[in-house]
mmCIF file of C-alpha atoms in Angstrom:
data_model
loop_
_atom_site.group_PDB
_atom_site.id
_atom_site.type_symbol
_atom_site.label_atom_id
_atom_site.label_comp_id
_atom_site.label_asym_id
_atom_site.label_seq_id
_atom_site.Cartn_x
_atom_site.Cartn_y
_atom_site.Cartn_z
ATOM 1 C CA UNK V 20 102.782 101.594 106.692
ATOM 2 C CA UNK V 21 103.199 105.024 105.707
ATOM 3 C CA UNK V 22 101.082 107.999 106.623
ATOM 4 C CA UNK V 23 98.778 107.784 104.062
ATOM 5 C CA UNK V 24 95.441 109.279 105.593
ATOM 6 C CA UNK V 25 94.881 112.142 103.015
ATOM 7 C CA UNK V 26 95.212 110.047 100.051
ATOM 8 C CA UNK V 27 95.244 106.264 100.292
ATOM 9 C CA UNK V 28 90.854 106.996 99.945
ATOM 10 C CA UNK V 29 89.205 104.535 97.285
ATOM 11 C CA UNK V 30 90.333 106.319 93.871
ATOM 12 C CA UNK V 31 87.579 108.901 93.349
ATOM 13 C CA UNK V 32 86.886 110.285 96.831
ATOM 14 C CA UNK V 33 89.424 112.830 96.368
ATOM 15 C CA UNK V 34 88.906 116.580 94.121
ATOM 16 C CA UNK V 35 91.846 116.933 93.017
ATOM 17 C CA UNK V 36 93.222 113.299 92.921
ATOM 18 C CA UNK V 37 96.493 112.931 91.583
ATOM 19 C CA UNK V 38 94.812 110.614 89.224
ATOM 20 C CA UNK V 39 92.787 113.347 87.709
ATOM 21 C CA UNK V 40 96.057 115.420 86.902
ATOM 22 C CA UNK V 41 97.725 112.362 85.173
ATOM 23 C CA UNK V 42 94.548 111.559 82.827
ATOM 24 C CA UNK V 43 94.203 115.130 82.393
ATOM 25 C CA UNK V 44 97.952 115.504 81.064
ATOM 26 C CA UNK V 45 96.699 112.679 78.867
ATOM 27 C CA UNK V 46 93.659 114.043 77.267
ATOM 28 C CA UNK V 47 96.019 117.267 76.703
ATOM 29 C CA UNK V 48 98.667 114.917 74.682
ATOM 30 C CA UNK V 49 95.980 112.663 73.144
ATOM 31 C CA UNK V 50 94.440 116.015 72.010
ATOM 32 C CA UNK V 51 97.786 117.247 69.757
ATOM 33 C CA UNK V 52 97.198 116.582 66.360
ATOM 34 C CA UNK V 53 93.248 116.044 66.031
ATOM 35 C CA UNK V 54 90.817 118.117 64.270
ATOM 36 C CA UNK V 55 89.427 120.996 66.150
ATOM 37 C CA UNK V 56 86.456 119.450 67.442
ATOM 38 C CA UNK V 57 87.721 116.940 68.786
ATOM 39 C CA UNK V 58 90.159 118.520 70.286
ATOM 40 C CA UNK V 59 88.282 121.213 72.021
ATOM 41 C CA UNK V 60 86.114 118.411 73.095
ATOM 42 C CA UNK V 61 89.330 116.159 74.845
ATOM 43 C CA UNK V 62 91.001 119.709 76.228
ATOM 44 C CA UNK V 63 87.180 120.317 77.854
ATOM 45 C CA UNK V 64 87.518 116.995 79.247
ATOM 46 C CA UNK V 65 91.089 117.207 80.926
ATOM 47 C CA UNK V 66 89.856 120.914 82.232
ATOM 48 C CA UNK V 67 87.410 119.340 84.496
ATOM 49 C CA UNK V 68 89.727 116.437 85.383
ATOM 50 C CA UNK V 69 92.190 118.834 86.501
ATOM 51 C CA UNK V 70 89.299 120.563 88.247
ATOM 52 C CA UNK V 71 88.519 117.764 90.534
ATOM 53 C CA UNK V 72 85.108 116.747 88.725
ATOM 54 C CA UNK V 73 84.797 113.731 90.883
ATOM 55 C CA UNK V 74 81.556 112.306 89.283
ATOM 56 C CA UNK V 75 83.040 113.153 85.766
ATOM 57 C CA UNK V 76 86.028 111.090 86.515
ATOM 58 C CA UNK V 77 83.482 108.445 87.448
ATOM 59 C CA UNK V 78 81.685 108.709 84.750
ATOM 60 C CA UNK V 79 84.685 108.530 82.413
ATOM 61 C CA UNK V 80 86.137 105.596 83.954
ATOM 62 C CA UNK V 81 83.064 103.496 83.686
ATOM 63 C CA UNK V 82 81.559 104.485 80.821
ATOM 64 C CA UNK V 83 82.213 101.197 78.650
ATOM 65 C CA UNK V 84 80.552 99.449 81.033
ATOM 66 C CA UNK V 85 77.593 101.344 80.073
ATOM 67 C CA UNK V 86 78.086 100.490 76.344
ATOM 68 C CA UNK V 87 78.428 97.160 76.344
ATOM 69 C CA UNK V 88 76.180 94.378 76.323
ATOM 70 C CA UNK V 89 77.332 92.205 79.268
ATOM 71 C CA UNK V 90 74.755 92.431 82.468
ATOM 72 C CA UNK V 91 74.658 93.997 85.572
ATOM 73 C CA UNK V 92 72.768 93.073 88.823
ATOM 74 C CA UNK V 93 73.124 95.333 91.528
ATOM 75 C CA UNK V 94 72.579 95.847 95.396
ATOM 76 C CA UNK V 95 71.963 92.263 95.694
ATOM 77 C CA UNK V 96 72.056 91.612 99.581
ATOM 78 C CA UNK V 97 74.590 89.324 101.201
ATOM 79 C CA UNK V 98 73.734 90.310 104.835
ATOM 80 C CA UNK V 99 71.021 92.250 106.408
ATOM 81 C CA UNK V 100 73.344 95.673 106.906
ATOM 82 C CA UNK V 101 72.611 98.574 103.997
ATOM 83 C CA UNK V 102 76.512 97.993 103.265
ATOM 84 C CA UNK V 103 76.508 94.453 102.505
ATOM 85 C CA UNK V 104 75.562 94.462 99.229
ATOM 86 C CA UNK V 105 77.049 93.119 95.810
ATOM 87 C CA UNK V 106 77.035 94.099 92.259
ATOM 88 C CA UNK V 107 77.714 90.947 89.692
ATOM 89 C CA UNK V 108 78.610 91.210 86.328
ATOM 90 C CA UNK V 109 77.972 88.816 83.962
ATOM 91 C CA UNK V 110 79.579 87.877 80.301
ATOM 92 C CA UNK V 111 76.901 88.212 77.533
ATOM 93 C CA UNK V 112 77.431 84.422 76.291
ATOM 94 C CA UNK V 113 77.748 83.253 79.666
ATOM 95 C CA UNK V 114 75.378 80.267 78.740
ATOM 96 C CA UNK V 115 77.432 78.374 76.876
ATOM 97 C CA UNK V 116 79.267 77.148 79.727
ATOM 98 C CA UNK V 117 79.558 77.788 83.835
ATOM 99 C CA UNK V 118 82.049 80.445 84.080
ATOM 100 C CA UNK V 119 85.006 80.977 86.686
ATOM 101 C CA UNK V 120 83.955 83.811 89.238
ATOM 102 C CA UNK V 121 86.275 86.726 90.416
ATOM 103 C CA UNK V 122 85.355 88.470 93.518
ATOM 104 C CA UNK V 123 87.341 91.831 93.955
ATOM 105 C CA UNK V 124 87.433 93.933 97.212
ATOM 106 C CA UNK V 125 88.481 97.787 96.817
ATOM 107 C CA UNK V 126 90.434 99.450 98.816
ATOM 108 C CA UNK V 127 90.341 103.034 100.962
ATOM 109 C CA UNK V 128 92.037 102.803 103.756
ATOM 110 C CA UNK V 129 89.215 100.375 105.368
ATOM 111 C CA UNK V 130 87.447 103.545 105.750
ATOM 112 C CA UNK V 131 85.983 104.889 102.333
ATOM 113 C CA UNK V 132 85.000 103.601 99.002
ATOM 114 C CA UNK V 133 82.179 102.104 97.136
ATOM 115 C CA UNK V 134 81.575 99.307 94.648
ATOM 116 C CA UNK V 135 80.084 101.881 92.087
ATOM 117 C CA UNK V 136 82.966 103.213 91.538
ATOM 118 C CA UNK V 137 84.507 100.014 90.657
ATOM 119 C CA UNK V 138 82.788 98.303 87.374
ATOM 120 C CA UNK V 139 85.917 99.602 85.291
ATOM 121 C CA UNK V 140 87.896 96.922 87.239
ATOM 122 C CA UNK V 141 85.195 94.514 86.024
ATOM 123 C CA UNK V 142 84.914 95.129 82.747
ATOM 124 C CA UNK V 143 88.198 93.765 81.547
ATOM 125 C CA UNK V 144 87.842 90.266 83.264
ATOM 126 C CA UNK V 145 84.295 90.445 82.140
ATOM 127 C CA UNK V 146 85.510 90.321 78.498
ATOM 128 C CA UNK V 147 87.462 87.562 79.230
ATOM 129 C CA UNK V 148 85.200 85.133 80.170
ATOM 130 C CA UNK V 149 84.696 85.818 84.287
ATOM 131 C CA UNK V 150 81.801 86.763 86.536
ATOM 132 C CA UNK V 151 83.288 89.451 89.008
ATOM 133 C CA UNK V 152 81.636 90.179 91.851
ATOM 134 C CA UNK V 153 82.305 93.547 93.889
ATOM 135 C CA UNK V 154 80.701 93.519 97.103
ATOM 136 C CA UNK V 155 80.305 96.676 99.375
ATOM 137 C CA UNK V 156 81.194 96.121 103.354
ATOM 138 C CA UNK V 157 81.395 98.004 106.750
ATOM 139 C CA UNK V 158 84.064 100.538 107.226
ATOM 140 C CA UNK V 159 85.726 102.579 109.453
ATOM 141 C CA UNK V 160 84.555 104.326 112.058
ATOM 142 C CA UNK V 161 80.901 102.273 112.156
ATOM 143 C CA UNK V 162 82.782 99.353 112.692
ATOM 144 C CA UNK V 163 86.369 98.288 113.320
ATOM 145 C CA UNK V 164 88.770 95.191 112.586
ATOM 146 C CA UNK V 165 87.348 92.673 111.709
ATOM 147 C CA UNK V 166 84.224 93.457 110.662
ATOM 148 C CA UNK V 167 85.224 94.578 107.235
ATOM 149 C CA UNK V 168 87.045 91.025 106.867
ATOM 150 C CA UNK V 169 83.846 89.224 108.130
ATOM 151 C CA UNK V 170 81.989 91.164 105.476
ATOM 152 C CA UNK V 171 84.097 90.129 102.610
ATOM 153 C CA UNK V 172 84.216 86.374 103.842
ATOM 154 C CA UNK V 173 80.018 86.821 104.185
ATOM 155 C CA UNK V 174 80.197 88.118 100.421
ATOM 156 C CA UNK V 175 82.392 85.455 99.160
ATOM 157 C CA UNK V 176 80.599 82.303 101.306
ATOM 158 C CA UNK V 177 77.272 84.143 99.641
ATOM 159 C CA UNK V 178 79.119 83.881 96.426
ATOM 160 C CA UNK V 179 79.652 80.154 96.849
ATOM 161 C CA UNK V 180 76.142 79.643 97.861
ATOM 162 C CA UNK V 181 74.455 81.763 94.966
ATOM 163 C CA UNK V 182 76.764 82.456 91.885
ATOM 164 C CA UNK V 183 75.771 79.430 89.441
ATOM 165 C CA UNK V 184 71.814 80.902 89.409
ATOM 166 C CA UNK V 185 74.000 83.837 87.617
ATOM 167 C CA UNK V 186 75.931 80.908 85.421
ATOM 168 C CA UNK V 187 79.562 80.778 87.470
ATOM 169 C CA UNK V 188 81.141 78.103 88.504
ATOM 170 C CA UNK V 189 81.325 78.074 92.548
ATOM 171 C CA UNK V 190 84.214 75.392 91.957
ATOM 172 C CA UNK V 191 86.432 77.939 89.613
ATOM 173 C CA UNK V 192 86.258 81.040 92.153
ATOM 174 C CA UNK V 193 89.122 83.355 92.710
ATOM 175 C CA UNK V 194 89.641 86.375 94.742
ATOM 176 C CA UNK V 195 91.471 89.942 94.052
ATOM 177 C CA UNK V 196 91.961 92.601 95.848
ATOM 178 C CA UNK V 197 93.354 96.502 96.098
ATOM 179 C CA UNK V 198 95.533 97.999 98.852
ATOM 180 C CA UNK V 199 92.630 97.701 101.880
ATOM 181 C CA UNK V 200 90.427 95.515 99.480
ATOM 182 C CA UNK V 201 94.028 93.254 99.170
ATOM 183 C CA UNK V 202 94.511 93.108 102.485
ATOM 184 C CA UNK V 203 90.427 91.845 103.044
ATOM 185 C CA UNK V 204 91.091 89.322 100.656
ATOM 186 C CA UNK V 205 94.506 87.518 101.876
ATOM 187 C CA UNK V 206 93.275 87.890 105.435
ATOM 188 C CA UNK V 207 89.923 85.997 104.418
ATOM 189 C CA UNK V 208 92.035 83.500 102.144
ATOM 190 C CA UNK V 209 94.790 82.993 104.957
ATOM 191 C CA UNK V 210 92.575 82.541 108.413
ATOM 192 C CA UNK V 211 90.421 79.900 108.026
ATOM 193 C CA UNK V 212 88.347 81.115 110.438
ATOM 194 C CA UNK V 213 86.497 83.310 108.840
ATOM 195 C CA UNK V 214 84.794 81.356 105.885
ATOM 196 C CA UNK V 215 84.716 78.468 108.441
ATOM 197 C CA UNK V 216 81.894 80.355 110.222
ATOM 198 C CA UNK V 217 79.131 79.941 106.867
ATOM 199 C CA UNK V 218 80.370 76.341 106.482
ATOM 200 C CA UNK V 219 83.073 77.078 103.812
ATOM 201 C CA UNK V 220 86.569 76.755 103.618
ATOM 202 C CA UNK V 221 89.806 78.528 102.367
ATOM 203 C CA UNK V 222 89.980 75.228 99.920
ATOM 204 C CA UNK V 223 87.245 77.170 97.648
ATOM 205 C CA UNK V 224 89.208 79.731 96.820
ATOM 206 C CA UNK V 225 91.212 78.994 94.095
ATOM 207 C CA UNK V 226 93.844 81.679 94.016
ATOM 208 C CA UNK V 227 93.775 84.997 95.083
ATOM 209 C CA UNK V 228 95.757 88.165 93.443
ATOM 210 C CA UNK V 229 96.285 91.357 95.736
ATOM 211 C CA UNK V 230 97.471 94.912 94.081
ATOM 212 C CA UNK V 231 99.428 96.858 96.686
ATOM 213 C CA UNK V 232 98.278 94.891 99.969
ATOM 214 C CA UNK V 233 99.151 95.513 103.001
ATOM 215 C CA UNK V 234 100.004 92.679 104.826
ATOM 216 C CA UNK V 235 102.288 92.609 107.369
ATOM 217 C CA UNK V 236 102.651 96.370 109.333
ATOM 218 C CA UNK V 237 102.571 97.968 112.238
ATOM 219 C CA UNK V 238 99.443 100.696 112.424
ATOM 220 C CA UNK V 239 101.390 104.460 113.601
ATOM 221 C CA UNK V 240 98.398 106.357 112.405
ATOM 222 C CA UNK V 241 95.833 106.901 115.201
ATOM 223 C CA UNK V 242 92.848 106.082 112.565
ATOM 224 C CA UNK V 243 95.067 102.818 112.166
ATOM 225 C CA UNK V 244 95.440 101.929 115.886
ATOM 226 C CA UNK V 245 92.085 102.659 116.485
ATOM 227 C CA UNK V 246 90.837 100.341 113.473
ATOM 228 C CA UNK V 247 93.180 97.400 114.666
ATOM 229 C CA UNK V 248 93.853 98.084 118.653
ATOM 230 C CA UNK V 249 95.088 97.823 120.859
ATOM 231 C CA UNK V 250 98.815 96.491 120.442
ATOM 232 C CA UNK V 251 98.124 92.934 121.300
ATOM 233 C CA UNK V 252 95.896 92.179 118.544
ATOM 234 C CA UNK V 253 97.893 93.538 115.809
ATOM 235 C CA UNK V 254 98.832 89.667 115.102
ATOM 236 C CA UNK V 255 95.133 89.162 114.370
ATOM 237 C CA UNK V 256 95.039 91.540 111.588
ATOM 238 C CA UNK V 257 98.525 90.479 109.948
ATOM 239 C CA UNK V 258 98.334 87.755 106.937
ATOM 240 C CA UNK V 259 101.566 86.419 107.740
ATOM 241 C CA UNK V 260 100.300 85.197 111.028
ATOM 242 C CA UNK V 261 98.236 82.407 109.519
ATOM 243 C CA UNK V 262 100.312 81.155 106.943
ATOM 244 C CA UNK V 263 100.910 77.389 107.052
ATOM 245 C CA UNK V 264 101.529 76.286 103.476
ATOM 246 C CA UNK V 265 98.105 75.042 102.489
ATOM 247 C CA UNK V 266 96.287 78.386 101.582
ATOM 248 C CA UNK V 267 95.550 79.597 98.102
ATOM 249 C CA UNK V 268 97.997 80.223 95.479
ATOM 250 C CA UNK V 269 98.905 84.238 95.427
ATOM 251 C CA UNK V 270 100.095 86.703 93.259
ATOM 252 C CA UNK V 271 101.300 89.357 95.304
ATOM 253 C CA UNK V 272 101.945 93.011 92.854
ATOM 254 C CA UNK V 273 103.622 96.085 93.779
ATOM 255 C CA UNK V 274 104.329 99.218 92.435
ATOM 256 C CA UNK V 275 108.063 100.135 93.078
ATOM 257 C CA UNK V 276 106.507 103.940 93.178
ATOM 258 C CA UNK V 277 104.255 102.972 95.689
ATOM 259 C CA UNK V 278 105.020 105.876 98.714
ATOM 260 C CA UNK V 279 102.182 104.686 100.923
ATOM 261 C CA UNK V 280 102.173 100.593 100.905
ATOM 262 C CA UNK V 281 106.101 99.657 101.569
ATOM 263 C CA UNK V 282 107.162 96.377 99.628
ATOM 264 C CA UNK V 283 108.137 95.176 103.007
ATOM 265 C CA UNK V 284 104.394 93.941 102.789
ATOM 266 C CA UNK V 285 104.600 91.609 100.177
ATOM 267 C CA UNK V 286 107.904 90.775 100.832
ATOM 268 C CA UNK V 287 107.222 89.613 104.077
ATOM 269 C CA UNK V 288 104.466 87.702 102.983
ATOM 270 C CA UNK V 289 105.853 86.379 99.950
ATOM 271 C CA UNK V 290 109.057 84.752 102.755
ATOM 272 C CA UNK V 291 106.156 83.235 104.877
ATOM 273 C CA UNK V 292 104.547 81.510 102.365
ATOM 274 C CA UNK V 293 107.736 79.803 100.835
ATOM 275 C CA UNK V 294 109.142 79.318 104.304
ATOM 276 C CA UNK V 295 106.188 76.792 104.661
ATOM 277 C CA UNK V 296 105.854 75.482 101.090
ATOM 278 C CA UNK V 297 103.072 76.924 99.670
ATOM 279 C CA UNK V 298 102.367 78.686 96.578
ATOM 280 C CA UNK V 299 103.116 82.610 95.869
ATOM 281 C CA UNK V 300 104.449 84.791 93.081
ATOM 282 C CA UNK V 301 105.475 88.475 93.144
ATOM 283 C CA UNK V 302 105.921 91.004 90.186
ATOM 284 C CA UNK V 303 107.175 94.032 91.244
ATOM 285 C CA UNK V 304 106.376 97.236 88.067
ATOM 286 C CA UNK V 305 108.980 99.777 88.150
ATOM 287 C CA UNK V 306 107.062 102.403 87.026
ATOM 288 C CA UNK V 307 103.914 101.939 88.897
ATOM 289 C CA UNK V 308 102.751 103.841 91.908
ATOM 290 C CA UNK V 309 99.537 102.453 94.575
ATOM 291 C CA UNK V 310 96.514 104.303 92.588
ATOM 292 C CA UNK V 311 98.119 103.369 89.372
ATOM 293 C CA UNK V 312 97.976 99.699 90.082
ATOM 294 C CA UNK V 313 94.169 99.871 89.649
ATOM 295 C CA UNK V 314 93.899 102.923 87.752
ATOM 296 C CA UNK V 315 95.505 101.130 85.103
ATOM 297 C CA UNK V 316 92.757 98.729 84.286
ATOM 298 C CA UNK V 317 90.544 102.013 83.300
ATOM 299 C CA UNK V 318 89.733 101.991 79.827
ATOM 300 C CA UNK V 319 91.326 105.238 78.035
ATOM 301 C CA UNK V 320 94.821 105.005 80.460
ATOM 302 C CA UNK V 321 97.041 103.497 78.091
ATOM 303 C CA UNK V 322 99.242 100.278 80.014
ATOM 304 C CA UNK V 323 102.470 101.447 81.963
ATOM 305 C CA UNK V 324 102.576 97.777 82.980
ATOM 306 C CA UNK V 325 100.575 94.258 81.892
ATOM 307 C CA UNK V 326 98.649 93.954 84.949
ATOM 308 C CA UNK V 327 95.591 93.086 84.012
ATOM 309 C CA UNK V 328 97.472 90.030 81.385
ATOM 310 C CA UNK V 329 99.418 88.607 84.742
ATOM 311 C CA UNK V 330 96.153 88.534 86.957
ATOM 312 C CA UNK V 331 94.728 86.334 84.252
ATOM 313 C CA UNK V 332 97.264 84.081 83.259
ATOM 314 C CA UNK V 333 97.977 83.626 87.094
ATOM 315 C CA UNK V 334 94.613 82.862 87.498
ATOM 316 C CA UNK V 335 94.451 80.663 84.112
ATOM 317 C CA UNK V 336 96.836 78.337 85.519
ATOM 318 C CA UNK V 337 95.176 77.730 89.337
ATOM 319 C CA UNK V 338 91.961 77.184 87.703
#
């Protein structure tokens, strides 16, 4: 796994972001053309972008969530730590039927990040029909591997336990996950251990979809070895290490840009799983890099690549 301890942070924590620069270079584009006003207005926009106006970027990302009419329930505990919390959002006809349930974990490194800067990943799975679920959990350096993983299989068992008093469907849950988040989630969905301990298993989970994961490498970074040490547990922290055939269907995406998550990760995964018959697909996007595989599910960055369209139809046919 590449050195990526500057910028593989959950999207936001950075001023200055790469991200910023990129959405900023779109307002600028967008802006060509338009009437004064609202051009002045967009160029005002990309100049604090490019200024590292973190809680503007927020702001911007999420701010359909805001508008619409689907509801929001937030800090709802799943453990007795100030981290383990949850936010769920819910479709606005979601009583016309029990609907399938999407629990996503985001990434930073297993160190950073927060699930209010995440509804924008929501919002699109929202509209089609899913709860989603984004819990917080312990990071890096209060805790170390594998709390974080406990947390997130403490979220989802809460998830199974809780979700139809908010109208899912505990028997139609799926799980997705970005770079750290990913890695949470196939670890959680791969070693039965860890939902085994709140009386669940892997079984519940109906498929799981992980955006620039890693899997499978070997921590070089002293941040890394000290989240995963020493040497001889390494194997504990690896997905391919409990891969026997029978765990959840998984899509496995990659950005062929990516400079910090090698594909090694989900190619190494992907071999495991087939090596023992079980169920996995890969998509590889030429032209995406690791932020862009969750930036582009924010609302005003127009598609370099149908993410958001595979996850579902992936998930359409597990569930």
């Amino acid at each position: 796994m590449p050195n990526a301890k500057n910028t593989q942070g959950n999207l936001f924590s950075l001023c200055g972001h790469p991200i910023f620069h990129s959405i900023r270079n779109l307002f600028v584009k967008t802006s060509q053309g338009l009437p004064i006003n609202i051009k002045s207005t967009l160029i005002t926009v990309a100049a604090l972008l490019s200024s590292g106006c973190t809680q503007i970027g927020v702001q911007l990302a999420n701010l359909p969530s805001h508008l619409d009419a689907h509801e929001r329930h937030r800090g709802i505990a799943y453990g007795k730590h100030p981290q383990q919390k949850l936010d769920i959002y819910v479709p606005s006809d979601k009583r016309d039927r029990p609907r399938p349930v999407l629990v996503f974990f985001y990434g930073g490194r297993w160190s950073d990040g927060s699930k209010a800067m995440y509804p924008f990943v929501a919002k699109p799975f929202v509209d089609q029909g899913y709860i989603v679920v984004i819990p917080d959990y312990r990071k890096y350096p209060e805790v170390i591997f594998p709390a974080f993983v406990e947390d997130g299989a403490l979220a989802v068992a809460w998830t199974l336990d809780n979700i139809a008093s908010y109208f899912g469907d505990p028997n139609q849950l799926v799980i997705m996950g970005h770079s750290a988040g990913a890695h949470i989630g196939a670890l959680l969905s791969a070693d039965e251990r860890y939902l085994a301990q709140h009386g669940h298993s892997t079984e519940q989970i109906k498929a799981f979809a992980g955006l620039s994961g890693p899997y499978d490498f070997i921590p070089e970074e002293e941040d890394l070895k000290d989240i995963f040490g020493p040497p001889e547990r390494y194997p504990q922290m690896t997905v391919t290490t409990f891969i026997e055939g029978h765990e959840p269907p998984m899509l496995l995406l990659w950005g062929a840009q990516d400079n910090l998550v090698g594909q090694r990760n989900i190619s190494l995964l992907f071999e495991k799983i087939q090596q023992q018959g079980g169920q996995v697909e890969t998509i590889i996007y030429p032209s995406m890099g690791h932020v862009e595989m969750v930036s582009n599910l924010i609302w005003f960055i127009p598609d370099k690549a149908p993410v958001t369209r595979d996850i579902t139809d992936f998930f359409a046919r597990q569930l």
